Amino acid sequence: MATNVVRRWQRDDLMKQRVLIVEDEFLIALDLEATVEGMGMQVAGLAHDRGQALRLAPLADIAFVDVNLADGPTGPEIGRRLAQEHGIAVVFMTGNPEVVADGVKGAVGVVQKPVMPSVVEQLVKYLAARRVGMFAVVPAQMTVFA
């Protein structure tokens, strides 16, 4: 009985995770938003540069961050700050994974674009489970930082 209560509590916590999308290509951002909302989860906001991302940070638990944004290659710095200053689980989603291949302090990992909706769903589930202390399998498409 107690195990079922804990599992239900953990499952409820999974669905309460809010996702921040830091992406300057509007159609990609909308596609990510639709995928996340289609899972029944909330999008904390869409940001296309450092200023917007940091303003939305207090509302988020998980973030997908592109490397190159409207204000230049600020993604790695944004990801580091989101993770370290706000405790957000950050995954870089970029066409340039080599830029963050050595890792970014506090960030979880990187996925190379293009990213299929099924992979986005796997990433959200993995990051949400990780945040609430549940076991989860790392999506095969993600390179995990050490």
CSV table of C-alpha atoms in Angstrom, one decimal:
chain,number,residue,atom,x,y,z
A,1,MET,CA,0.0,0.0,0.0
A,2,ALA,CA,2.7,2.5,1.0
A,3,THR,CA,4.6,1.7,-2.2
A,4,ASN,CA,1.6,2.6,-4.3
A,5,VAL,CA,1.2,5.9,-2.5
A,6,VAL,CA,4.8,6.8,-3.0
A,7,ARG,CA,4.6,5.8,-6.7
A,8,ARG,CA,1.5,7.9,-7.2
A,9,TRP,CA,3.2,10.8,-5.5
A,10,GLN,CA,6.2,10.5,-7.7
A,11,ARG,CA,4.1,10.2,-10.8
A,12,ASP,CA,2.2,13.3,-9.8
A,13,ASP,CA,5.5,15.1,-9.3
A,14,LEU,CA,6.6,14.0,-12.7
A,15,MET,CA,3.6,15.7,-14.4
A,16,LYS,CA,4.1,19.0,-12.4
A,17,GLN,CA,7.6,19.6,-14.0
A,18,ARG,CA,7.6,22.8,-16.0
A,19,VAL,CA,9.7,23.0,-19.2
A,20,LEU,CA,11.5,26.1,-20.4
A,21,ILE,CA,12.4,26.2,-24.1
A,22,VAL,CA,15.3,28.3,-25.1
A,23,GLU,CA,15.3,28.4,-28.8
A,24,ASP,CA,15.5,31.3,-31.3
A,25,GLU,CA,14.0,29.4,-34.3
A,26,PHE,CA,10.3,30.0,-33.7
A,27,LEU,CA,8.9,27.0,-35.5
A,28,ILE,CA,11.3,24.6,-33.6
A,29,ALA,CA,10.2,26.3,-30.3
A,30,LEU,CA,6.5,25.8,-31.2
A,31,ASP,CA,7.1,22.2,-32.1
A,32,LEU,CA,8.8,21.5,-28.8
A,33,GLU,CA,6.1,23.3,-27.0
A,34,ALA,CA,3.4,21.2,-28.7
A,35,THR,CA,5.2,18.0,-27.9
A,36,VAL,CA,5.6,18.9,-24.2
A,37,GLU,CA,2.0,20.1,-23.8
A,38,GLY,CA,0.9,17.0,-25.7
A,39,MET,CA,2.4,15.0,-22.8
A,40,GLY,CA,0.2,16.8,-20.4
A,41,MET,CA,3.0,18.9,-19.0
A,42,GLN,CA,3.3,22.7,-18.7
A,43,VAL,CA,5.7,24.9,-20.7
A,44,ALA,CA,7.2,27.6,-18.5
A,45,GLY,CA,7.9,29.8,-21.5
A,46,LEU,CA,9.7,30.2,-24.7
A,47,ALA,CA,12.9,32.3,-24.8
A,48,HIS,CA,15.0,33.3,-27.7
A,49,ASP,CA,17.9,35.0,-25.9
A,50,ARG,CA,19.7,35.2,-22.5
A,51,GLY,CA,17.5,37.9,-21.0
A,52,GLN,CA,14.3,36.1,-21.7
A,53,ALA,CA,15.7,32.7,-20.5
A,54,LEU,CA,16.9,34.2,-17.2
A,55,ARG,CA,13.6,36.0,-16.6
A,56,LEU,CA,11.7,32.8,-17.1
A,57,ALA,CA,14.1,30.6,-15.1
A,58,PRO,CA,12.2,30.9,-11.7
A,59,LEU,CA,9.2,29.3,-13.5
A,60,ALA,CA,11.0,26.2,-14.8
A,61,ASP,CA,12.2,22.8,-13.6
A,62,ILE,CA,13.6,21.5,-17.0
A,63,ALA,CA,15.1,23.4,-19.9
A,64,PHE,CA,16.0,22.6,-23.5
A,65,VAL,CA,18.6,25.1,-24.6
A,66,ASP,CA,20.0,25.7,-28.0
A,67,VAL,CA,23.7,26.8,-28.3
A,68,ASN,CA,23.3,29.6,-30.8
A,69,LEU,CA,20.5,32.0,-30.0
A,70,ALA,CA,19.2,35.4,-31.1
A,71,ASP,CA,22.0,37.1,-29.1
A,72,GLY,CA,24.8,34.8,-30.3
A,73,PRO,CA,26.4,31.6,-29.0
A,74,THR,CA,25.1,32.3,-25.4
A,75,GLY,CA,23.5,28.9,-24.9
A,76,PRO,CA,26.3,27.3,-22.9
A,77,GLU,CA,26.4,30.2,-20.5
A,78,ILE,CA,22.6,30.2,-20.2
A,79,GLY,CA,22.6,26.5,-19.5
A,80,ARG,CA,25.2,26.8,-16.9
A,81,ARG,CA,23.3,29.6,-15.1
A,82,LEU,CA,20.0,27.8,-15.3
A,83,ALA,CA,21.5,24.7,-13.7
A,84,GLN,CA,23.7,26.3,-11.1
A,85,GLU,CA,21.6,29.3,-10.1
A,86,HIS,CA,18.1,27.9,-10.5
A,87,GLY,CA,18.6,24.1,-10.1
A,88,ILE,CA,17.0,23.4,-13.5
A,89,ALA,CA,17.8,20.2,-15.3
A,90,VAL,CA,19.3,21.4,-18.6
A,91,VAL,CA,19.8,19.5,-21.8
A,92,PHE,CA,21.3,21.2,-24.8
A,93,MET,CA,19.4,20.7,-28.1
A,94,THR,CA,21.6,21.9,-30.9
A,95,GLY,CA,22.9,21.3,-34.4
A,96,ASN,CA,26.4,22.0,-33.0
A,97,PRO,CA,26.9,19.5,-30.2
A,98,GLU,CA,30.7,19.8,-30.5
A,99,VAL,CA,30.5,23.2,-28.9
A,100,VAL,CA,29.4,21.6,-25.6
A,101,ALA,CA,31.1,18.2,-26.1
A,102,ASP,CA,33.3,18.8,-23.0
A,103,GLY,CA,30.2,19.4,-20.9
A,104,VAL,CA,28.8,22.5,-19.2
A,105,LYS,CA,28.9,22.6,-15.5
A,106,GLY,CA,25.6,21.6,-14.0
A,107,ALA,CA,24.0,20.6,-17.3
A,108,VAL,CA,22.8,17.0,-17.9
A,109,GLY,CA,23.8,16.5,-21.5
A,110,VAL,CA,23.3,17.3,-25.2
A,111,VAL,CA,21.2,16.0,-28.1
A,112,GLN,CA,21.9,16.7,-31.7
A,113,LYS,CA,19.2,18.4,-33.8
A,114,PRO,CA,16.9,17.5,-35.5
A,115,VAL,CA,15.1,15.9,-32.6
A,116,MET,CA,12.0,13.8,-33.2
A,117,PRO,CA,9.0,14.3,-30.9
A,118,SER,CA,9.4,10.8,-29.5
A,119,VAL,CA,13.0,11.7,-28.4
A,120,VAL,CA,11.7,14.9,-26.8
A,121,GLU,CA,9.2,12.8,-24.9
A,122,GLN,CA,11.9,10.4,-23.7
A,123,LEU,CA,14.1,13.4,-22.6
A,124,VAL,CA,11.3,15.0,-20.7
A,125,LYS,CA,10.4,11.7,-18.9
A,126,TYR,CA,14.1,11.1,-18.1
A,127,LEU,CA,14.7,14.6,-16.8
A,128,ALA,CA,11.5,14.7,-14.8
A,129,ALA,CA,12.2,11.3,-13.2
A,130,ARG,CA,15.7,12.3,-12.4
A,131,ARG,CA,14.5,15.5,-10.6
A,132,VAL,CA,12.1,13.5,-8.3
A,133,GLY,CA,14.6,10.8,-7.6
A,134,MET,CA,13.1,8.0,-9.7
A,135,PHE,CA,15.1,5.6,-11.8
A,136,ALA,CA,15.0,6.4,-15.5
A,137,VAL,CA,16.8,5.2,-18.6
A,138,VAL,CA,19.0,7.7,-20.4
A,139,PRO,CA,17.6,8.3,-23.9
A,140,ALA,CA,20.0,6.7,-26.5
A,141,GLN,CA,20.2,9.9,-28.5
A,142,MET,CA,21.5,12.0,-25.5
A,143,THR,CA,25.2,12.3,-24.7
A,144,VAL,CA,25.4,12.6,-20.9
A,145,PHE,CA,28.0,15.0,-19.4
A,146,ALA,CA,30.2,13.5,-16.7
